[in-house]
Each structure stands twice: as C-alpha cells, then as structure tokens.
Amino acid sequence: IDGSAGFGIEVAGRRIDGTAVMARVRRERDRFVGFVLDTVEGWPEAHRLQGRARFLAPGVLCVNDDLRVNAARIVIATGATPNIPAGWRARLGERLIVNDDVFDWTTLPGSVAVVGTGVVGLELAQALHRLGVRVRLFGRSGRIGPLTDPVMQSAVKAWLQTALPYSGNATDLDVRREGETVVVEWQDERQSRQQERFDYLLAAAGRRPALSGLDLDKAGIPLDDKGIPRFDRTTCRIGDSPVFIAGDADNDHPLLHEAADDGRIAGRNAGRYPDVRAETRRTPLNIVFTDPQMAMAGASHAELNRSGTPFACGEASFADQGRARVMGRNQGRIRVYGDQADGRIRGAELFGPDVEHLAHLLAWSIQRGDLVSDALACPFYHPVLEEGLRTALQGLARALRDHADGSPR
C-alpha cells in the first residue's frame, strides 16, 4: 500500500515496526504541541506568569506560595485529568498508564488491558489491536461509546464483539502487579472468574476537571455537589461572579471545538466585564474515530426523551448500502430524529464508514434549522455514502407524515 512505510508498516514482509510507528506518533505529537507552545511563548513577558495558582479569597490568587495576585476578572481553564480508580496507581506503579503516556512509548508493547469503553478507550484499544498488540477491552456498564439510542447501542455491541477481545460486563475487577506484568481478574457475564496478564493497564474510564488544589471553596463562587463550578454555558460565567470557566475544566462538552468556543466566550466576557453577553452555541457534534466511526449531531436520542420533545425517527442500514458494500465496509446504521411539531431535523446518531462527514452535514443542517424536506431537496450523488443518509431522511419524512395524518407509526 502506497505510503504504508511512513506509518511503520511493512506490507511486503507483513510486519509492523513498533519503533517506527511510535517515532511517527511522537513526531506528530511534538509538532502539534509545538504550535501551542510557540503561541504561548510568543506572548509578551509582561502578560505571562508561570506557576501553580490557588485561591486565597474572592479575586485573590496565590502563585507558587509566595506571590499574591489581585485580579478583577479570572478565567479558569485548567483542563481535565484522567480518572484513575483509587489504589490502582499504588498497586501498579509505572505499569498503570493513561492515554497521554501512550505517546511517550518508543515501541509497541506486547499486551495492554484497556479499562473503559468511552471514546478514549475505544479508539486506543482498536488502534493497538490493529497494530498487533494483544488487547482486551474491559467495560462495566455494558454501554459502549457515547451513542444513547438503544438501537444504535445494539449495533455497536454486535460489532465490538467481533472487532477485538472485549469483556463488556466485567464485575468485581481486581488488578495487581506481579513483576513486570499486570494481572487482571474479573467476573464475566456467566459469573465465572477470569484472569489474564498484560504488560500494561491503560486506565481510560473517563476524565474529570483538573480543579484539585485550586481551593475553589475560597473563591466565592457557587459549586455543585461534586465541587464543579456552576456556570452559564452561553456566557461561561460562574454564578454572578467575575470568574469565568472554559474548556474541559467546566465538565460540559469536553471537545476541542467546544473548548475553543468556551475560551472565546469566556475571554470576551472577562475582558468587557461587567458587560457580560450571552452567545449562541454551535450545534452539538461528537465523533468517535473508531472504524466504523460513531457520531452524534444535534440532540441525542436520550436528550430528546428527557426534554419530552415528541419526535419521529428515520433510519438506514449500511449492510446493503451500495457504496458501503462496494468498499467492503458495509457495517452500521443511521438514526435521524425529526420534531413532530414543525418537521425540523433535531438530531442524529450514526455508526458506520466515515460517518464523520455525514455528521457534519447534519450538524450544519440542524444549525440552519432545516426541515426534513429542505435536506431531501439537496443533491445526493451516486454512488456515495450520503445516499444512506437520504434513505434515513426519507424514512423520517414518512414517519412525520404518518404522525400528521394520525396513522400508526
């Protein structure tokens, strides 16, 4: 395959060069991080103060325990940190890793246990498995990824059972270190005790806001029962204080484009405080880069149900979709939701080949306020994956008509 050698894959010899793979990963990591560091280091020295900060009182910070800073407005943008179960670090030492540690490997390990079936766990588990690493993915709730529609969850579970070694309802999980290996014991769905050994355990059971050590209780701001600041996502303002929050620290939508919007909104409002202005947020868009991909655009199935919004659904399967079959990637399905009151597209959950592109089209359509008929009036080329989206939209249009006519759904 042209270009495969650049990824550390020798097609002719059917060999994966782990050292070359990780060298490329580190180069790309360093390149992306370098852009950020160059930007920060380019700020005038007078506008930079480096050190560990914590609140002493409302509007008062202590930096590095020896410098007092009085601030008229403050933006908290401390990011998030991996959620590691209590005691695992002490038991496993350097054999316990998080997603950031993977980028420091100089070669691929022989085996990795991945705990967590969220976005990070799914993406890394599949990538490592395809690179020849022995992997087992562990979950506890049985839920896989962010999709909320029961039909979509069923489709994802059926795929994952064949994609890589997976224990989705692992209970009574116990981990320990023996020499240079990690021993994982768990109880499976048959209530049978299982054990497997790995070189590393990757903790991918979510992330939490990196707020520890900020002494937020002294900041004079409202906190929820988990110690997370209560804020308005349209202003990024915490309560009625001059403190704002942005990015993964707010535990709202931990995605890069959402974090960038947070920063823009928080920065503007902090800069012009007390003239705080609400800004319209973009249509929600979430993509998981597994293969097949998962994606969500607009309101999810669960969100529509919680809101009490009457909605109809249109769907399509990729099993017999023309382009997907020709490519040999005919797995997955689409579910699109429309408002029964006005016929507008409200959301979608997708699982299939390259659905990142279909999700973008839907997110743009939802943000414009398109009716289902508006979307169907747009061109659909042949043969493309977008024809599957058209099938789902056609089904949604029929479901909405049936509702309007009083026919059974």
XYZ file of C-alpha atoms in Angstrom:
409
model
C 0.000 0.000 0.000
C 1.484 3.346 -1.031
C 2.736 5.341 1.941
C 2.385 2.498 4.457
C 6.115 2.552 5.289
C 5.713 6.063 6.656
C 3.398 4.627 9.292
C 5.842 1.862 10.293
C 4.019 -0.867 8.365
C 5.943 -3.163 6.008
C 3.292 -4.607 3.709
C 5.576 -6.950 1.740
C 7.009 -8.505 4.883
C 3.665 -8.378 6.717
C 5.431 -6.723 9.614
C 4.673 -3.782 11.892
C 7.746 -1.888 13.061
C 6.688 -0.732 16.524
C 9.673 1.592 16.863
C 8.840 3.336 13.587
C 5.148 3.539 14.487
C 5.813 5.254 17.795
C 8.536 7.506 16.362
C 5.984 8.900 13.917
C 3.377 9.265 16.685
C 5.826 11.234 18.831
C 6.877 13.437 15.903
C 3.274 14.350 15.154
C 2.531 14.880 18.855
C 5.528 17.181 19.219
C 4.556 19.108 16.087
C 1.011 19.807 17.286
C 2.108 20.664 20.827
C 4.856 22.846 19.425
C 2.300 25.119 17.788
C 0.635 25.728 21.165
C 3.917 26.295 22.980
C 5.101 28.732 20.324
C 1.887 30.718 20.706
C 2.183 30.936 24.485
C 5.878 31.761 24.400
C 5.093 34.475 21.876
C 3.024 36.398 24.394
C 4.792 39.446 25.863
C 6.640 38.607 29.067
C 4.550 41.153 30.939
C 1.435 39.077 30.231
C 2.838 35.757 31.424
C 3.107 34.487 34.984
C 4.063 30.840 35.355
C 3.423 28.833 38.468
C 0.856 26.903 40.477
C -2.087 29.085 41.452
C -4.768 28.749 44.110
C -7.434 30.994 45.537
C -6.870 32.796 48.823
C -10.113 34.779 48.680
C -12.543 36.093 46.028
C -10.386 37.821 43.386
C -7.139 36.926 45.170
C -4.703 34.248 43.977
C -1.502 32.862 45.399
C 1.075 31.722 42.831
C 3.883 29.351 43.835
C 3.050 30.003 47.507
C 4.962 33.281 47.531
C 3.269 35.676 45.106
C -0.081 37.336 45.775
C -2.145 38.382 42.743
C -5.241 40.574 42.909
C -7.441 40.054 39.840
C -10.572 41.925 38.813
C -11.587 39.051 36.493
C -10.397 35.449 36.393
C -10.746 32.666 33.798
C -10.306 29.077 34.982
C -9.015 26.918 32.112
C -7.120 24.116 33.823
C -8.322 21.284 31.584
C -9.074 17.746 32.734
C -7.191 14.776 34.084
C -7.738 11.012 33.651
C -9.976 9.357 36.207
C -7.969 6.571 37.900
C -9.648 4.226 40.404
C -8.395 4.569 43.959
C -5.402 2.414 44.775
C -4.512 1.426 41.233
C -1.505 3.746 40.991
C -0.012 2.405 44.224
C -0.563 -1.218 43.167
C 0.629 -0.994 39.579
C 3.243 1.786 39.536
C 4.538 2.590 36.055
C 2.614 -0.374 34.646
C -0.522 1.749 35.003
C -0.779 4.236 32.142
C -3.214 6.848 30.858
C -3.739 7.959 27.269
C -1.048 10.669 27.500
C 1.577 8.034 28.405
C 0.984 6.107 25.176
C 2.569 8.958 23.215
C 5.832 8.529 25.131
C 6.347 4.887 24.157
C 9.401 4.270 21.978
C 7.976 0.984 20.706
C 4.777 -1.006 20.914
C 4.268 -3.264 23.934
C 3.217 -6.871 23.660
C -0.073 -6.557 25.510
C -2.351 -3.942 27.084
C -5.524 -4.168 29.162
C -7.793 -1.203 28.407
C -10.337 -0.334 31.102
C -13.119 1.939 29.879
C -15.399 1.812 26.838
C -15.693 5.547 26.298
C -14.170 7.426 23.381
C -10.526 7.182 24.506
C -10.732 3.516 25.450
C -12.414 2.509 22.192
C -10.084 4.445 19.908
C -6.866 3.302 21.580
C -7.969 -0.303 22.077
C -8.833 -0.735 18.397
C -5.697 1.073 17.196
C -3.393 -1.051 19.373
C -5.229 -4.241 18.414
C -4.778 -3.470 14.716
C -1.094 -2.769 15.295
C -0.627 -6.300 16.602
C -0.733 -5.596 20.338
C -2.674 -8.174 22.362
C -5.538 -6.168 23.818
C -8.571 -6.800 25.973
C -11.124 -4.040 26.435
C -12.998 -4.002 29.742
C -16.310 -2.312 30.474
C -18.612 -2.453 33.469
C -21.945 -0.989 32.426
C -22.295 -2.740 29.073
C -22.566 0.638 27.338
C -20.141 1.349 24.502
C -19.212 4.853 23.406
C -21.460 7.931 23.533
C -24.454 6.742 21.477
C -27.676 6.768 23.511
C -30.239 5.222 21.153
C -30.859 1.579 22.213
C -30.972 0.523 18.548
C -27.577 2.126 17.941
C -26.087 0.622 21.094
C -27.170 -2.827 19.907
C -25.458 -2.264 16.556
C -22.236 -1.117 18.234
C -22.211 -4.077 20.646
C -22.669 -6.564 17.817
C -19.692 -5.012 16.008
C -17.393 -4.811 19.021
C -17.863 -8.473 19.911
C -16.139 -9.330 16.613
C -13.707 -6.400 16.412
C -11.408 -7.211 19.348
C -11.322 -9.143 22.658
C -13.976 -7.470 24.786
C -15.432 -8.046 28.240
C -18.329 -5.621 28.478
C -19.861 -6.518 31.825
C -16.728 -7.223 33.825
C -17.589 -7.031 37.514
C -15.502 -7.371 40.655
C -12.471 -6.193 38.680
C -9.221 -6.705 40.570
C -5.777 -5.613 39.405
C -2.340 -6.337 40.815
C 1.272 -6.280 39.742
C 3.475 -9.352 39.590
C 6.994 -8.461 38.494
C 6.801 -6.655 35.154
C 3.253 -7.742 34.393
C -0.234 -6.655 35.384
C -2.679 -9.352 36.438
C -6.340 -8.559 35.821
C -9.046 -10.704 37.393
C -12.737 -10.233 36.739
C -16.089 -11.938 36.833
C -17.729 -12.367 33.456
C -21.399 -12.460 32.458
C -21.567 -16.170 33.309
C -20.381 -15.374 36.843
C -17.152 -17.192 36.032
C -13.857 -15.872 37.420
C -11.351 -14.948 34.659
C -7.693 -13.935 34.745
C -5.305 -12.507 32.143
C -1.816 -10.970 32.230
C -0.671 -7.848 30.398
C 2.403 -5.642 30.049
C 0.361 -2.528 30.893
C -3.069 -1.457 32.086
C -4.479 1.614 30.333
C -6.979 3.438 32.545
C -9.497 5.049 30.200
C -12.529 5.323 32.462
C -13.231 8.957 31.668
C -11.686 12.264 32.710
C -12.525 14.762 35.414
C -11.952 18.532 35.629
C -8.460 19.384 36.889
C -9.635 21.597 39.741
C -7.883 19.934 42.663
C -5.584 22.290 44.524
C -7.275 25.488 43.336
C -9.050 25.924 46.705
C -12.274 26.860 44.945
C -14.078 26.953 48.290
C -12.264 30.251 48.927
C -13.131 31.761 45.541
C -16.609 32.929 46.496
C -18.235 31.059 43.609
C -21.115 28.540 43.570
C -20.131 24.858 43.332
C -22.241 21.762 42.742
C -22.166 18.679 44.980
C -19.073 17.422 43.110
C -17.136 20.649 43.585
C -17.602 21.775 39.964
C -18.388 25.483 39.452
C -21.963 26.257 38.436
C -21.813 28.320 35.257
C -23.840 29.546 32.295
C -22.543 27.949 29.081
C -23.796 30.898 26.998
C -21.566 33.332 28.947
C -19.098 30.932 30.650
C -19.656 32.995 33.789
C -19.712 31.274 37.177
C -22.774 32.453 39.071
C -22.846 36.242 39.287
C -19.115 36.468 39.973
C -16.317 37.962 37.827
C -14.916 34.432 37.448
C -15.325 32.533 34.164
C -14.527 28.966 33.167
C -13.518 27.441 29.836
C -12.544 24.152 28.253
C -12.588 20.715 29.868
C -12.411 22.310 33.310
C -16.150 23.017 33.106
C -17.051 19.319 32.551
C -19.642 20.329 29.940
C -18.654 19.244 26.409
C -15.024 18.015 26.543
C -14.297 18.506 22.847
C -11.684 20.686 21.171
C -14.061 22.887 19.167
C -16.307 23.359 22.225
C -13.289 24.228 24.377
C -12.186 26.792 21.784
C -15.656 28.347 21.868
C -15.541 28.390 25.666
C -12.236 30.223 25.553
C -13.536 32.785 23.097
C -16.729 33.413 25.086
C -15.017 33.464 28.492
C -12.211 35.690 27.212
C -14.559 38.214 25.650
C -16.778 38.419 28.702
C -13.887 38.617 31.126
C -12.362 41.375 29.018
C -15.502 43.511 28.910
C -16.841 42.640 32.384
C -19.286 43.706 33.789
C -20.801 43.891 30.284
C -21.396 40.140 30.106
C -23.135 38.946 26.927
C -24.693 35.590 26.103
C -23.540 33.960 22.869
C -25.278 31.305 20.790
C -23.531 27.943 20.996
C -22.954 25.764 17.969
C -24.987 22.643 17.287
C -23.536 19.733 19.301
C -21.248 17.484 17.255
C -19.384 14.460 18.566
C -17.265 11.953 16.610
C -15.507 8.758 17.703
C -12.639 7.745 15.405
C -13.066 4.009 15.553
C -13.610 2.011 12.365
C -16.555 2.059 11.743
C -16.922 5.523 13.208
C -19.570 6.699 15.667
C -21.036 10.179 15.639
C -23.792 12.337 17.104
C -25.191 15.574 15.691
C -27.708 17.844 17.378
C -29.844 16.416 20.158
C -29.249 12.791 21.117
C -31.998 10.212 21.485
C -31.679 10.436 25.284
C -31.786 14.240 25.289
C -34.951 14.308 23.191
C -36.608 11.837 25.528
C -35.558 13.788 28.630
C -36.874 17.031 27.172
C -40.251 15.473 26.397
C -39.979 16.550 22.755
C -42.319 14.496 20.534
C -40.114 13.207 17.725
C -40.127 10.713 14.883
C -37.228 8.618 13.620
C -35.913 7.621 10.215
C -33.155 5.058 9.801
C -30.954 3.308 7.310
C -28.591 0.357 7.465
C -25.175 0.260 5.806
C -25.439 -3.527 5.346
C -26.932 -3.160 1.861
C -25.955 0.428 1.100
C -24.384 0.456 -2.363
C -21.143 2.359 -1.803
C -20.511 0.715 1.574
C -20.916 -2.762 0.037
C -18.582 -1.968 -2.863
C -15.920 -0.802 -0.409
C -16.431 -3.876 1.781
C -17.234 -1.628 4.740
C -20.955 -2.293 5.000
C -21.408 -2.215 8.773
C -23.536 0.091 10.881
C -26.651 2.207 10.659
C -28.032 5.753 10.935
C -30.928 7.075 13.006
C -32.183 10.623 12.324
C -34.734 12.394 14.550
C -37.304 14.982 13.473
C -39.601 17.211 15.509
C -43.235 16.171 15.140
C -44.382 19.734 15.809
C -42.571 21.524 12.983
C -40.814 18.880 10.877
C -37.310 20.143 11.599
C -34.309 17.850 11.956
C -33.422 17.770 15.622
C -30.605 15.253 15.896
C -28.978 12.044 14.725
C -26.874 9.149 15.949
C -24.633 7.410 13.433
C -22.418 4.328 13.276
C -20.751 3.386 10.030
C -17.988 4.054 7.479
C -16.718 7.650 7.512
C -19.836 8.970 9.252
C -17.777 11.965 10.422
C -18.774 13.593 7.125
C -22.467 12.745 7.385
C -22.479 14.074 10.957
C -21.057 17.383 9.771
C -23.714 17.705 7.081
C -26.429 17.009 9.642
C -24.975 19.389 12.232
C -24.887 22.200 9.668
C -28.443 21.386 8.589
C -29.680 21.349 12.192
C -27.942 24.642 12.983
C -29.641 26.269 9.982
C -33.000 24.990 11.207
C -33.639 22.854 8.120
C -36.865 20.962 7.668
C -36.519 17.321 6.642
C -37.885 18.370 3.244
C -35.120 21.000 2.952
C -32.442 18.344 3.394
C -34.100 15.995 0.903
C -34.247 18.805 -1.663
C -30.426 18.925 -1.667
C -28.431 16.912 -4.256
C -27.285 13.363 -3.473
C -24.703 11.958 -5.867
C -24.452 8.293 -6.882
C -22.740 6.158 -5.706
C -21.815 7.744 -2.342
C -22.348 7.006 1.328
C -24.586 10.066 1.540
C -27.262 8.037 -0.217
C -27.635 6.172 3.069
C -28.382 9.476 4.768
C -31.013 10.178 2.112
C -32.655 6.825 2.879
C -32.826 7.715 6.578
C -34.251 11.155 5.815
C -36.870 9.625 3.500
C -37.910 7.290 6.303
C -38.092 10.231 8.695
C -40.265 12.181 6.248
C -42.683 9.232 6.036
C -42.797 8.907 9.829
C -43.579 12.610 10.196
C -46.331 12.371 7.557
C -47.825 9.351 9.328
C -47.900 11.311 12.566
C -49.533 14.300 10.886
C -52.153 12.028 9.283
C -52.812 10.195 12.523
C -51.607 6.917 11.040
C -49.803 4.308 13.192
C -46.060 4.904 13.377
